[in-house]
């Protein structure tokens, strides 16, 4: 089984899989990029933040234009990086830093920073079809979504639907938010949406960014 094998594959080979996927098709889905204990500890953190009331309704749009609209986006988020990182966050950042360096080395993406938030979608919540780059701001170059849901079943729903041809129409693939699955894609290119789930759906989402002054 891929899942069982993948957990014994060294990080450098999994990073190679990401590079190859991005280079060839602009997106990639990898199972077990992180170890099970890292995933479990991240899930625990997200749950605790939620219980502590430290997650906020996510807005769409930017700063003064930001809107809260559950018909567009119904998740709760918590940005990482405002407090000292926990041990598991440090492990996560160390792996993502290796990924960032590899993306720069092989694909010349000029990524300099990662921004991350936990996201919890209550049952029924969606995120309508969108691109991750804000209009007029191309800093977000590569989107990375790590799912933290134990025993996710097909009937739970909640797929990430990724449209493959640079438009907001099919063909599309559906990625189920299984624990340990990491999805990486070029932020400028892929329209995507989160379909409603029957149960709470937890993820850790991040974007590798380019400096705005290095953009053309
Ligand atoms: C996002 C997003 C997808 C997912 O946060 O921008 O598209 O599967 N998330 O959680
Ligand atoms: Mn998105």
XYZ file of C-alpha atoms and ligand atoms in Angstrom:
227
model
C 0.000 0.000 0.000
C 1.367 3.434 -0.932
C 0.482 4.862 2.457
C 2.468 2.308 4.425
C 5.432 2.553 2.087
C 5.452 6.299 1.949
C 5.901 6.627 5.705
C 9.307 4.971 5.397
C 10.446 7.087 2.447
C 13.013 9.729 3.431
C 11.884 13.344 3.329
C 14.303 14.149 0.493
C 12.551 11.652 -1.800
C 9.118 12.973 -0.910
C 10.398 16.463 -1.705
C 11.581 15.124 -5.077
C 8.024 13.852 -5.686
C 6.662 17.334 -4.977
C 9.185 18.985 -7.304
C 8.419 16.506 -10.081
C 4.658 16.970 -9.704
C 4.885 20.759 -9.706
C 7.298 20.783 -12.657
C 5.174 18.400 -14.747
C 1.605 19.340 -13.913
C 1.653 22.311 -11.533
C 0.113 20.380 -8.651
C 0.797 17.255 -6.623
C -0.940 15.161 -3.957
C 1.344 13.269 -1.563
C 0.302 10.913 1.205
C 2.239 10.816 4.454
C 4.602 13.695 3.805
C 4.815 14.030 7.612
C 4.995 11.281 10.213
C 1.834 10.171 11.970
C 2.940 11.634 15.304
C 3.498 15.062 13.722
C 0.030 14.895 12.165
C -1.571 13.801 15.448
C 0.158 16.577 17.410
C -0.891 19.219 14.855
C -4.476 17.951 14.963
C -4.403 18.180 18.760
C -3.142 21.776 18.588
C -5.850 22.793 16.145
C -8.525 21.248 18.375
C -7.158 22.933 21.478
C -7.047 26.322 19.765
C -10.648 25.807 18.712
C -11.727 24.861 22.249
C -9.835 27.854 23.657
C -11.766 30.173 21.320
C -8.561 31.105 19.480
C -9.920 30.447 15.999
C -11.700 33.156 14.067
C -14.118 33.179 11.188
C -12.111 33.530 8.005
C -12.762 36.490 5.767
C -12.400 36.720 2.007
C -10.672 39.569 0.222
C -7.933 41.695 1.674
C -7.652 44.073 4.639
C -10.145 46.936 4.266
C -12.051 45.002 1.596
C -12.329 41.832 3.705
C -15.801 40.367 4.107
C -17.293 37.663 6.286
C -19.674 35.560 4.254
C -20.330 31.911 5.082
C -21.872 31.413 1.641
C -18.388 32.073 0.259
C -16.211 30.698 3.038
C -17.287 29.071 6.300
C -14.080 28.009 8.021
C -12.448 29.173 11.240
C -8.739 29.925 11.139
C -5.766 30.545 13.385
C -2.573 32.044 11.932
C 0.694 30.511 13.057
C 3.708 32.606 13.860
C 2.259 35.082 16.350
C 3.592 33.097 19.288
C 6.701 31.005 19.890
C 6.334 27.853 17.734
C 5.581 24.635 19.598
C 7.894 21.633 19.148
C 5.639 20.094 16.513
C 5.326 23.394 14.671
C 9.129 23.545 14.583
C 9.255 20.060 13.014
C 6.658 21.153 10.486
C 8.549 24.362 9.646
C 11.854 22.472 9.296
C 10.335 20.146 6.658
C 8.597 23.007 4.871
C 11.846 24.970 4.826
C 13.510 22.060 3.013
C 10.632 22.030 0.567
C 10.976 25.796 0.024
C 14.702 25.480 -0.689
C 14.096 22.604 -3.125
C 11.367 24.546 -4.968
C 13.755 27.486 -5.330
C 16.687 25.329 -6.346
C 14.884 23.282 -8.989
C 12.152 25.578 -10.220
C 13.660 29.041 -9.560
C 10.544 30.231 -7.782
C 12.258 32.798 -5.538
C 10.118 31.866 -2.535
C 11.228 33.612 0.629
C 8.558 32.998 3.227
C 5.778 30.671 4.339
C 2.547 31.875 5.937
C 0.309 29.299 7.596
C -3.000 28.903 9.304
C -4.925 26.077 10.866
C -8.433 25.818 9.438
C -11.490 24.108 10.859
C -14.558 23.721 8.675
C -17.646 22.964 10.771
C -19.996 20.383 9.194
C -21.590 21.857 6.072
C -19.058 24.688 5.691
C -17.642 25.385 2.240
C -15.077 27.548 0.506
C -16.432 28.567 -2.848
C -14.373 28.294 -6.007
C -11.408 30.679 -5.901
C -7.768 31.332 -6.710
C -5.313 31.847 -3.846
C -3.741 34.946 -5.341
C -5.531 38.151 -4.469
C -6.188 40.420 -7.382
C -3.281 42.841 -7.719
C -1.098 40.858 -5.318
C 0.955 37.998 -6.621
C 3.001 37.299 -3.506
C 1.383 33.912 -2.934
C 3.082 31.542 -5.347
C 2.647 28.008 -4.030
C -0.291 26.737 -1.942
C 0.222 23.807 0.458
C -2.619 22.128 2.320
C -1.992 19.441 4.898
C -5.013 17.502 6.141
C -5.290 16.375 9.751
C -8.480 14.277 9.774
C -8.413 10.820 11.265
C -10.397 8.029 9.561
C -11.939 10.204 6.894
C -14.456 8.238 4.814
C -15.656 8.896 1.269
C -19.184 9.496 2.593
C -17.871 12.263 4.880
C -17.526 14.467 1.774
C -15.403 17.593 2.179
C -13.218 17.058 -0.887
C -10.918 19.719 -2.219
C -11.908 20.051 -5.880
C -9.063 21.290 -8.051
C -9.819 22.477 -11.607
C -7.022 21.332 -13.840
C -6.919 23.546 -16.868
C -6.330 26.989 -15.446
C -10.031 27.842 -15.650
C -12.889 27.444 -13.182
C -14.475 24.624 -15.207
C -13.920 20.866 -15.330
C -11.933 18.695 -15.730
C -11.253 18.601 -12.009
C -9.922 16.189 -9.429
C -11.299 15.658 -5.938
C -8.779 15.222 -3.122
C -10.142 13.724 0.085
C -8.836 15.381 3.268
C -7.238 12.247 4.700
C -4.890 12.564 7.632
C -1.351 13.212 6.383
C -2.242 14.045 2.772
C -0.394 17.101 1.500
C -1.587 18.968 -1.589
C 0.747 21.447 -3.256
C -0.166 23.586 -6.266
C 0.728 26.795 -8.069
C -1.427 29.476 -6.470
C -1.847 31.530 -9.650
C -3.037 28.698 -11.805
C -5.513 26.423 -10.061
C -9.076 27.327 -9.241
C -10.273 25.170 -6.366
C -13.094 24.817 -3.868
C -13.912 23.003 -0.638
C -17.072 20.899 -0.794
C -19.271 20.544 2.300
C -18.441 17.752 4.729
C -20.611 15.827 7.141
C -18.082 16.178 9.927
C -15.580 18.721 11.158
C -12.681 19.072 8.719
C -9.259 20.161 9.951
C -6.237 21.308 7.960
C -3.048 23.292 8.113
C -2.810 25.523 5.070
C 0.174 27.511 3.919
C 1.470 29.663 1.115
C 5.033 30.152 0.008
C 5.419 33.781 -0.924
C 7.607 35.840 -3.133
C 8.650 39.365 -2.178
C 6.386 41.833 -3.919
C 9.422 43.873 -5.021
C 10.802 40.822 -6.848
C 7.643 40.466 -8.930
C 7.713 41.695 -12.530
C -7.774 27.871 1.252
C -8.240 26.606 0.633
C -8.563 24.240 0.725
C -8.752 23.092 1.670
O -7.679 27.931 2.488
O -7.497 28.841 0.502
O -8.507 26.638 -0.541
O -8.839 21.958 1.176
N -8.308 25.473 1.359
O -8.823 23.299 2.877
Mn -7.600 28.307 -1.531
